[in-house]
mmCIF file of C-alpha atoms and ligand atoms in Angstrom:
data_model
loop_
_atom_site.group_PDB
_atom_site.id
_atom_site.type_symbol
_atom_site.label_atom_id
_atom_site.label_comp_id
_atom_site.label_asym_id
_atom_site.label_seq_id
_atom_site.Cartn_x
_atom_site.Cartn_y
_atom_site.Cartn_z
ATOM 1 C CA MET A 1 -100.327 -60.599 -149.035
ATOM 2 C CA ASP A 2 -103.967 -61.591 -148.417
ATOM 3 C CA THR A 3 -106.400 -59.265 -146.761
ATOM 4 C CA ILE A 4 -109.968 -59.934 -145.744
ATOM 5 C CA PRO A 5 -112.387 -57.233 -146.954
ATOM 6 C CA ILE A 6 -114.656 -55.709 -144.317
ATOM 7 C CA LEU A 7 -117.955 -54.556 -145.830
ATOM 8 C CA GLN A 8 -120.431 -52.176 -144.268
ATOM 9 C CA LEU A 9 -124.208 -52.569 -144.538
ATOM 10 C CA ASP A 10 -126.252 -50.029 -142.581
ATOM 11 C CA ASP A 11 -124.987 -50.254 -139.013
ATOM 12 C CA PHE A 12 -123.294 -53.590 -139.488
ATOM 13 C CA LEU A 13 -119.916 -54.855 -140.604
ATOM 14 C CA LEU A 14 -119.734 -58.003 -142.694
ATOM 15 C CA ILE A 15 -116.798 -60.280 -143.250
ATOM 16 C CA SER A 16 -116.711 -63.443 -145.268
ATOM 17 C CA ILE A 17 -113.645 -65.549 -144.689
ATOM 18 C CA GLN A 18 -112.766 -67.019 -148.082
ATOM 19 C CA VAL A 19 -109.062 -67.695 -147.710
ATOM 20 C CA GLU A 20 -107.097 -70.130 -145.582
ATOM 21 C CA MET A 21 -106.454 -68.237 -142.362
ATOM 22 C CA HIS A 22 -102.851 -68.194 -141.323
ATOM 23 C CA ASP A 23 -102.030 -66.842 -137.898
ATOM 24 C CA ARG A 24 -100.798 -63.410 -138.951
ATOM 25 C CA LEU A 25 -103.905 -62.850 -141.057
ATOM 26 C CA ALA A 26 -106.113 -63.778 -138.108
ATOM 27 C CA LEU A 27 -104.401 -61.264 -135.844
ATOM 28 C CA GLN A 28 -104.565 -58.599 -138.549
ATOM 29 C CA LEU A 29 -108.294 -59.168 -139.018
ATOM 30 C CA GLN A 30 -108.841 -58.916 -135.281
ATOM 31 C CA ASP A 31 -107.099 -55.527 -135.161
ATOM 32 C CA GLU A 32 -108.703 -54.096 -138.301
ATOM 33 C CA LEU A 33 -112.150 -55.135 -137.258
ATOM 34 C CA THR A 34 -111.817 -53.519 -133.840
ATOM 35 C CA GLU A 35 -110.684 -50.277 -135.472
ATOM 36 C CA ARG A 36 -113.560 -50.347 -137.949
ATOM 37 C CA VAL A 37 -116.126 -50.952 -135.196
ATOM 38 C CA VAL A 38 -114.875 -47.821 -133.444
ATOM 39 C CA LYS A 39 -114.654 -45.748 -136.626
ATOM 40 C CA THR A 40 -118.083 -46.696 -138.003
ATOM 41 C CA LYS A 41 -119.850 -47.011 -134.613
ATOM 42 C CA ALA A 42 -121.170 -50.315 -135.917
ATOM 43 C CA LYS A 43 -123.844 -52.056 -133.878
ATOM 44 C CA GLY A 44 -122.961 -55.508 -135.011
ATOM 45 C CA VAL A 45 -120.435 -57.685 -136.806
ATOM 46 C CA LEU A 46 -121.293 -60.696 -138.936
ATOM 47 C CA ILE A 47 -118.553 -63.188 -139.694
ATOM 48 C CA ASP A 48 -119.431 -65.674 -142.411
ATOM 49 C CA ILE A 49 -117.309 -68.812 -142.090
ATOM 50 C CA SER A 50 -119.309 -71.030 -144.442
ATOM 51 C CA SER A 51 -116.214 -71.408 -146.659
ATOM 52 C CA VAL A 52 -113.939 -72.292 -143.759
ATOM 53 C CA GLU A 53 -112.955 -75.953 -143.662
ATOM 54 C CA THR A 54 -110.866 -75.892 -140.479
ATOM 55 C CA VAL A 55 -111.425 -74.110 -137.180
ATOM 56 C CA ASP A 56 -108.656 -74.878 -134.720
ATOM 57 C CA SER A 57 -108.093 -73.415 -131.259
ATOM 58 C CA PHE A 58 -106.213 -70.437 -132.719
ATOM 59 C CA MET A 59 -109.107 -69.493 -134.974
ATOM 60 C CA GLY A 60 -111.498 -70.171 -132.088
ATOM 61 C CA ARG A 61 -109.548 -67.814 -129.889
ATOM 62 C CA MET A 62 -109.641 -65.164 -132.619
ATOM 63 C CA LEU A 63 -113.433 -65.457 -132.963
ATOM 64 C CA GLY A 64 -113.811 -65.251 -129.187
ATOM 65 C CA ASN A 65 -111.514 -62.222 -128.999
ATOM 66 C CA ILE A 66 -113.406 -60.417 -131.763
ATOM 67 C CA ALA A 67 -116.722 -61.097 -130.022
ATOM 68 C CA LEU A 68 -115.391 -59.889 -126.681
ATOM 69 C CA MET A 69 -113.773 -56.749 -128.083
ATOM 70 C CA THR A 70 -116.803 -55.771 -130.111
ATOM 71 C CA GLN A 71 -118.992 -56.299 -127.034
ATOM 72 C CA LEU A 72 -116.781 -53.928 -125.068
ATOM 73 C CA LEU A 73 -117.320 -51.419 -127.875
ATOM 74 C CA GLY A 74 -121.082 -51.837 -127.739
ATOM 75 C CA ALA A 75 -121.511 -54.109 -130.759
ATOM 76 C CA GLU A 76 -122.557 -57.740 -131.107
ATOM 77 C CA THR A 77 -120.774 -60.416 -133.117
ATOM 78 C CA VAL A 78 -122.519 -63.283 -134.871
ATOM 79 C CA VAL A 79 -120.603 -66.100 -136.537
ATOM 80 C CA ALA A 80 -122.600 -67.608 -139.382
ATOM 81 C CA GLY A 81 -122.381 -70.743 -141.477
ATOM 82 C CA ILE A 82 -120.279 -73.152 -139.426
ATOM 83 C CA ARG A 83 -120.045 -76.338 -141.495
ATOM 84 C CA PRO A 84 -121.360 -79.541 -139.876
ATOM 85 C CA ALA A 85 -117.950 -81.289 -140.012
ATOM 86 C CA VAL A 86 -116.386 -78.221 -138.412
ATOM 87 C CA ALA A 87 -119.052 -78.151 -135.671
ATOM 88 C CA ILE A 88 -118.412 -81.825 -134.848
ATOM 89 C CA THR A 89 -114.664 -81.188 -134.704
ATOM 90 C CA ILE A 90 -114.969 -78.050 -132.557
ATOM 91 C CA VAL A 91 -116.913 -79.993 -129.933
ATOM 92 C CA GLU A 92 -114.357 -82.816 -129.808
ATOM 93 C CA LEU A 93 -111.493 -80.345 -129.705
ATOM 94 C CA GLY A 94 -113.114 -78.897 -126.580
ATOM 95 C CA LEU A 95 -113.567 -75.432 -127.978
ATOM 96 C CA SER A 96 -116.379 -73.529 -126.307
ATOM 97 C CA LEU A 97 -117.086 -70.119 -127.719
ATOM 98 C CA PRO A 98 -118.720 -68.452 -124.721
ATOM 99 C CA ASN A 99 -119.074 -64.935 -126.134
ATOM 100 C CA VAL A 100 -119.843 -65.944 -129.685
ATOM 101 C CA ARG A 101 -123.387 -66.047 -131.031
ATOM 102 C CA THR A 102 -123.881 -68.367 -133.979
ATOM 103 C CA ALA A 103 -126.378 -68.506 -136.818
ATOM 104 C CA LEU A 104 -127.036 -71.108 -139.476
ATOM 105 C CA ASN A 105 -126.335 -68.796 -142.388
ATOM 106 C CA VAL A 106 -125.749 -65.159 -143.337
ATOM 107 C CA ASN A 107 -129.471 -64.369 -143.624
ATOM 108 C CA SER A 108 -130.396 -65.576 -140.172
ATOM 109 C CA GLY A 109 -127.211 -63.986 -138.824
ATOM 110 C CA MET A 110 -128.236 -60.585 -140.199
ATOM 111 C CA ALA A 111 -131.742 -61.009 -138.790
ATOM 112 C CA MET A 112 -130.219 -61.822 -135.416
ATOM 113 C CA LEU A 113 -127.981 -58.747 -135.510
ATOM 114 C CA ARG A 114 -130.846 -56.429 -136.478
ATOM 115 C CA GLN A 115 -132.914 -57.805 -133.640
ATOM 116 C CA LEU A 116 -130.056 -57.400 -131.156
ATOM 117 C CA ALA A 117 -129.506 -53.842 -132.333
ATOM 118 C CA GLY A 118 -133.199 -53.121 -131.921
ATOM 119 C CA THR A 119 -133.830 -52.173 -135.537
ATOM 120 C CA SER A 120 -136.600 -53.853 -137.479
ATOM 121 C CA VAL A 121 -135.805 -56.018 -140.471
ATOM 122 C CA GLY A 122 -135.667 -53.828 -143.555
ATOM 123 C CA GLY A 123 -135.270 -50.625 -141.529
ATOM 124 C CA ASN A 124 -132.461 -48.320 -142.557
ATOM 125 C CA GLY A 125 -131.078 -48.327 -139.032
ATOM 126 C CA HIS A 126 -130.219 -44.621 -139.094
ATOM 127 C CA GLU A 127 -132.225 -43.401 -136.151
ATOM 128 C CA ARG A 128 -131.476 -39.836 -135.195
ATOM 129 C CA GLN A 129 -130.106 -39.196 -131.754
ATOM 130 C CA PRO A 130 -132.124 -36.647 -129.727
ATOM 131 C CA GLU A 131 -130.343 -33.284 -129.587
ATOM 132 C CA MET B 1 -98.788 -102.861 -141.792
ATOM 133 C CA SER B 2 -96.794 -101.064 -144.459
ATOM 134 C CA VAL B 3 -96.089 -97.492 -145.469
ATOM 135 C CA SER B 4 -97.319 -96.935 -149.012
ATOM 136 C CA GLN B 5 -96.257 -93.306 -149.341
ATOM 137 C CA SER B 6 -94.092 -90.991 -147.251
ATOM 138 C CA GLU B 7 -93.124 -87.338 -147.388
ATOM 139 C CA THR B 8 -91.490 -84.765 -145.112
ATOM 140 C CA ALA B 9 -92.360 -81.095 -144.644
ATOM 141 C CA GLN B 10 -90.761 -78.256 -142.698
ATOM 142 C CA ILE B 11 -92.619 -76.254 -140.071
ATOM 143 C CA GLN B 12 -90.797 -72.932 -139.848
ATOM 144 C CA ASP B 13 -93.526 -70.293 -140.154
ATOM 145 C CA SER B 14 -97.292 -69.900 -139.929
ATOM 146 C CA GLU B 15 -97.723 -70.403 -143.661
ATOM 147 C CA ASP B 16 -96.177 -73.854 -143.309
ATOM 148 C CA ILE B 17 -99.091 -74.660 -140.984
ATOM 149 C CA VAL B 18 -101.545 -73.667 -143.724
ATOM 150 C CA ARG B 19 -99.608 -75.731 -146.287
ATOM 151 C CA LEU B 20 -99.666 -78.776 -144.016
ATOM 152 C CA ARG B 21 -103.422 -78.427 -143.472
ATOM 153 C CA GLN B 22 -103.946 -78.341 -147.242
ATOM 154 C CA ARG B 23 -101.651 -81.306 -147.846
ATOM 155 C CA VAL B 24 -103.325 -83.446 -145.174
ATOM 156 C CA ARG B 25 -106.738 -82.512 -146.598
ATOM 157 C CA ASP B 26 -105.696 -83.456 -150.164
ATOM 158 C CA VAL B 27 -104.110 -86.753 -149.182
ATOM 159 C CA MET B 28 -107.133 -87.797 -147.124
ATOM 160 C CA LYS B 29 -109.537 -86.808 -149.881
ATOM 161 C CA ASN B 30 -107.515 -88.930 -152.313
ATOM 162 C CA GLU B 31 -107.543 -91.883 -149.939
ATOM 163 C CA GLY B 32 -111.310 -91.704 -149.518
ATOM 164 C CA PHE B 33 -111.533 -90.518 -145.904
ATOM 165 C CA SER B 34 -114.885 -89.027 -144.882
ATOM 166 C CA LEU B 35 -115.264 -85.265 -144.594
ATOM 167 C CA VAL B 36 -115.506 -85.515 -140.801
ATOM 168 C CA ASP B 37 -112.357 -87.679 -140.636
ATOM 169 C CA GLN B 38 -110.534 -85.165 -142.837
ATOM 170 C CA THR B 39 -111.633 -82.227 -140.732
ATOM 171 C CA LYS B 40 -110.646 -83.878 -137.443
ATOM 172 C CA MET B 41 -107.192 -84.893 -138.682
ATOM 173 C CA VAL B 42 -106.527 -81.539 -140.355
ATOM 174 C CA THR B 43 -107.487 -79.747 -137.139
ATOM 175 C CA ALA B 44 -105.228 -81.982 -135.022
ATOM 176 C CA ALA B 45 -102.396 -81.409 -137.519
ATOM 177 C CA SER B 46 -102.920 -77.665 -137.284
ATOM 178 C CA GLU B 47 -102.724 -77.737 -133.485
ATOM 179 C CA LEU B 48 -99.577 -79.858 -133.369
ATOM 180 C CA ALA B 49 -97.849 -77.947 -136.153
ATOM 181 C CA ARG B 50 -98.487 -74.698 -134.278
ATOM 182 C CA ASN B 51 -97.000 -76.180 -131.100
ATOM 183 C CA THR B 52 -93.971 -77.341 -133.099
ATOM 184 C CA LEU B 53 -93.559 -73.803 -134.409
ATOM 185 C CA ILE B 54 -94.309 -71.786 -131.268
ATOM 186 C CA TYR B 55 -92.963 -73.958 -128.461
ATOM 187 C CA GLY B 56 -90.535 -76.189 -130.357
ATOM 188 C CA GLY B 57 -88.986 -73.308 -132.317
ATOM 189 C CA GLY B 58 -89.813 -75.056 -135.596
ATOM 190 C CA GLY B 59 -89.338 -78.633 -136.739
ATOM 191 C CA THR B 60 -90.460 -81.213 -139.236
ATOM 192 C CA VAL B 61 -93.457 -83.392 -139.941
ATOM 193 C CA ILE B 62 -93.424 -86.744 -141.712
ATOM 194 C CA LEU B 63 -96.636 -87.761 -143.418
ATOM 195 C CA ASP B 64 -97.122 -91.491 -144.034
ATOM 196 C CA ILE B 65 -99.984 -93.296 -145.710
ATOM 197 C CA LEU B 66 -100.387 -96.682 -144.044
ATOM 198 C CA LYS B 67 -101.892 -99.911 -145.335
ATOM 199 C CA SER B 68 -102.764 -102.525 -142.717
ATOM 200 C CA GLN B 69 -102.662 -106.267 -143.417
ATOM 201 C CA VAL B 70 -106.451 -106.357 -143.607
ATOM 202 C CA GLY B 71 -106.429 -103.526 -146.128
ATOM 203 C CA ARG B 72 -107.263 -100.606 -143.851
ATOM 204 C CA VAL B 73 -105.864 -97.246 -144.877
ATOM 205 C CA GLY B 74 -104.453 -94.846 -142.325
ATOM 206 C CA LEU B 75 -102.708 -91.498 -142.231
ATOM 207 C CA ARG B 76 -99.883 -91.050 -139.753
ATOM 208 C CA LEU B 77 -98.204 -87.740 -138.918
ATOM 209 C CA PHE B 78 -94.951 -87.587 -136.989
ATOM 210 C CA PHE B 79 -94.031 -84.166 -135.598
ATOM 211 C CA GLU B 80 -90.529 -83.583 -134.332
ATOM 212 C CA ASP B 81 -88.757 -80.587 -132.870
ATOM 213 C CA HIS B 82 -85.556 -80.022 -130.931
ATOM 214 C CA GLY B 83 -86.981 -77.348 -128.666
ATOM 215 C CA PRO B 84 -87.112 -77.262 -124.849
ATOM 216 C CA GLY B 85 -89.409 -80.293 -124.570
ATOM 217 C CA ILE B 86 -92.227 -80.832 -122.071
ATOM 218 C CA ALA B 87 -91.349 -81.553 -118.442
ATOM 219 C CA ASP B 88 -94.810 -82.644 -117.256
ATOM 220 C CA ILE B 89 -96.677 -84.329 -120.103
ATOM 221 C CA ASP B 90 -99.828 -85.113 -118.059
ATOM 222 C CA GLN B 91 -100.154 -81.468 -117.139
ATOM 223 C CA ALA B 92 -99.562 -80.330 -120.743
ATOM 224 C CA LEU B 93 -102.339 -82.678 -121.934
ATOM 225 C CA LYS B 94 -104.905 -81.154 -119.562
ATOM 226 C CA ASP B 95 -107.510 -78.950 -121.240
ATOM 227 C CA GLY B 96 -106.856 -75.334 -120.468
ATOM 228 C CA PHE B 97 -103.199 -75.737 -119.521
ATOM 229 C CA THR B 98 -100.918 -73.368 -121.395
ATOM 230 C CA THR B 99 -97.560 -71.766 -120.763
ATOM 231 C CA GLY B 100 -98.284 -69.332 -123.597
ATOM 232 C CA VAL B 101 -101.340 -67.322 -124.623
ATOM 233 C CA GLY B 102 -103.290 -70.190 -126.200
ATOM 234 C CA LEU B 103 -106.461 -71.891 -124.998
ATOM 235 C CA GLY B 104 -104.557 -74.965 -123.846
ATOM 236 C CA LEU B 105 -106.587 -77.276 -126.079
ATOM 237 C CA GLY B 106 -103.976 -78.290 -128.657
ATOM 238 C CA LEU B 107 -102.567 -81.432 -127.076
ATOM 239 C CA GLY B 108 -105.679 -82.732 -125.301
ATOM 240 C CA GLY B 109 -107.895 -81.781 -128.224
ATOM 241 C CA SER B 110 -105.759 -83.365 -130.912
ATOM 242 C CA LYS B 111 -105.528 -86.537 -128.835
ATOM 243 C CA ARG B 112 -109.343 -86.727 -128.880
ATOM 244 C CA LEU B 113 -109.508 -86.057 -132.613
ATOM 245 C CA VAL B 114 -107.360 -89.013 -133.714
ATOM 246 C CA ASN B 115 -107.348 -92.798 -133.259
ATOM 247 C CA GLU B 116 -103.773 -93.070 -131.969
ATOM 248 C CA PHE B 117 -101.709 -90.469 -130.150
ATOM 249 C CA VAL B 118 -98.159 -91.066 -128.908
ATOM 250 C CA ILE B 119 -96.033 -88.396 -127.265
ATOM 251 C CA ASP B 120 -92.366 -88.566 -126.372
ATOM 252 C CA SER B 121 -90.865 -85.474 -124.785
ATOM 253 C CA GLY B 122 -88.717 -84.388 -121.897
ATOM 254 C CA PRO B 123 -86.742 -81.403 -120.616
ATOM 255 C CA ASP B 124 -84.073 -80.482 -123.170
ATOM 256 C CA ALA B 125 -84.979 -83.585 -125.178
ATOM 257 C CA GLY B 126 -87.244 -81.996 -127.800
ATOM 258 C CA THR B 127 -90.738 -83.267 -128.597
ATOM 259 C CA ARG B 128 -91.951 -86.070 -130.851
ATOM 260 C CA ILE B 129 -95.659 -86.656 -131.355
ATOM 261 C CA THR B 130 -97.236 -89.285 -133.605
ATOM 262 C CA ILE B 131 -100.908 -89.229 -134.526
ATOM 263 C CA THR B 132 -102.792 -91.711 -136.701
ATOM 264 C CA ARG B 133 -106.274 -91.695 -138.111
ATOM 265 C CA TRP B 134 -107.700 -94.855 -139.773
ATOM 266 C CA ARG B 135 -110.301 -94.793 -142.503
HETATM 267 N N1 ADP C 1 -93.603 -78.970 -129.143
HETATM 268 C C1 ADP C 1 -93.631 -78.500 -127.878
HETATM 269 N N2 ADP C 1 -92.466 -78.168 -127.255
HETATM 270 C C2 ADP C 1 -92.469 -77.673 -125.988
HETATM 271 N N3 ADP C 1 -93.585 -77.500 -125.247
HETATM 272 C C3 ADP C 1 -94.770 -77.821 -125.810
HETATM 273 C C4 ADP C 1 -94.853 -78.325 -127.136
HETATM 274 N N4 ADP C 1 -96.152 -78.555 -127.420
HETATM 275 C C5 ADP C 1 -96.841 -78.207 -126.320
HETATM 276 N N5 ADP C 1 -96.021 -77.751 -125.353
HETATM 277 C C6 ADP C 1 -96.417 -77.294 -124.004
HETATM 278 O O1 ADP C 1 -97.710 -77.821 -123.714
HETATM 279 C C7 ADP C 1 -98.606 -76.740 -123.421
HETATM 280 C C8 ADP C 1 -100.006 -77.085 -123.873
HETATM 281 O O2 ADP C 1 -100.053 -77.125 -125.289
HETATM 282 P P1 ADP C 1 -101.475 -76.986 -126.013
HETATM 283 O O3 ADP C 1 -102.404 -77.987 -125.410
HETATM 284 O O4 ADP C 1 -101.266 -77.059 -127.464
HETATM 285 O O5 ADP C 1 -101.978 -75.558 -125.573
HETATM 286 P P2 ADP C 1 -101.489 -74.093 -126.042
HETATM 287 O O6 ADP C 1 -100.805 -74.234 -127.369
HETATM 288 O O7 ADP C 1 -102.735 -73.304 -126.126
HETATM 289 O O8 ADP C 1 -100.546 -73.609 -124.986
HETATM 290 C C9 ADP C 1 -98.004 -75.547 -124.078
HETATM 291 O O9 ADP C 1 -98.424 -74.333 -123.465
HETATM 292 C C10 ADP C 1 -96.514 -75.799 -123.900
HETATM 293 O O10 ADP C 1 -96.080 -75.422 -122.606
HETATM 294 MG MG1 MG C 2 -101.185 -75.486 -128.919
#
């Protein structure tokens, strides 16, 4: 069975969706990601969907749920790399992603996350908490 | 108008939805549909196949490639299930209406994404939906 690897970079979790998402996989990703945000105390999640050819309302709901859950856990979610044909289709489908921030690509998505988390670009992001 | 190619697929689990998306994509690519046309039709197919599975308890889809008299090419999908059917079709088509946990965009959204949308459903009569997209 497929799984979607969740990578960690500094205080951020990165996912690149490279496989066709079926519904069970989407729900599994949602759960795993929430757990990982808690476990790693991540400040942000970047979801790269530049390989995704179809975003339907199920996938849209999953992205919205991930964004909402991570927000409740103190992290931000950015969805990067929506293809133009997918963007056109999402609008006509009527999908609005109210909690989801979007970026053109992975680079600008990471920059956005670092800014949201208040760490400068290139910083190691491991600030020490005062005792 | 004539049907130049026809095939039937089952919709019994969520992987069948993925398979249908891939099949629709391949057929449309072959027939020279634009990327935006492909994406719209594949998305509509995904929505309707999921409804067939979740609300209809599974069913079938017939995929037809159409040739019009003036040489236009179309793709028609006919979804059929023998589930509980839809009592109030107008209500079901409204954005945001759901009896489940979805976003309520499947029916209204897929209607917007295709050129022709025909629905035939009623209480205890199952559901039949036909969508067509022309190149
Ligand atoms: N094949 C079907 N059989 C029975 N009811 C259906 C079917 N398709 C849709 N419906 C009904 O129409 C409603 C709206 O469907 P849809 O717009 O796809 O939204 P959602 O799937 O998010 O509920 C569903 O909640 C369901 O009550
Ligand atoms: Mg639906």
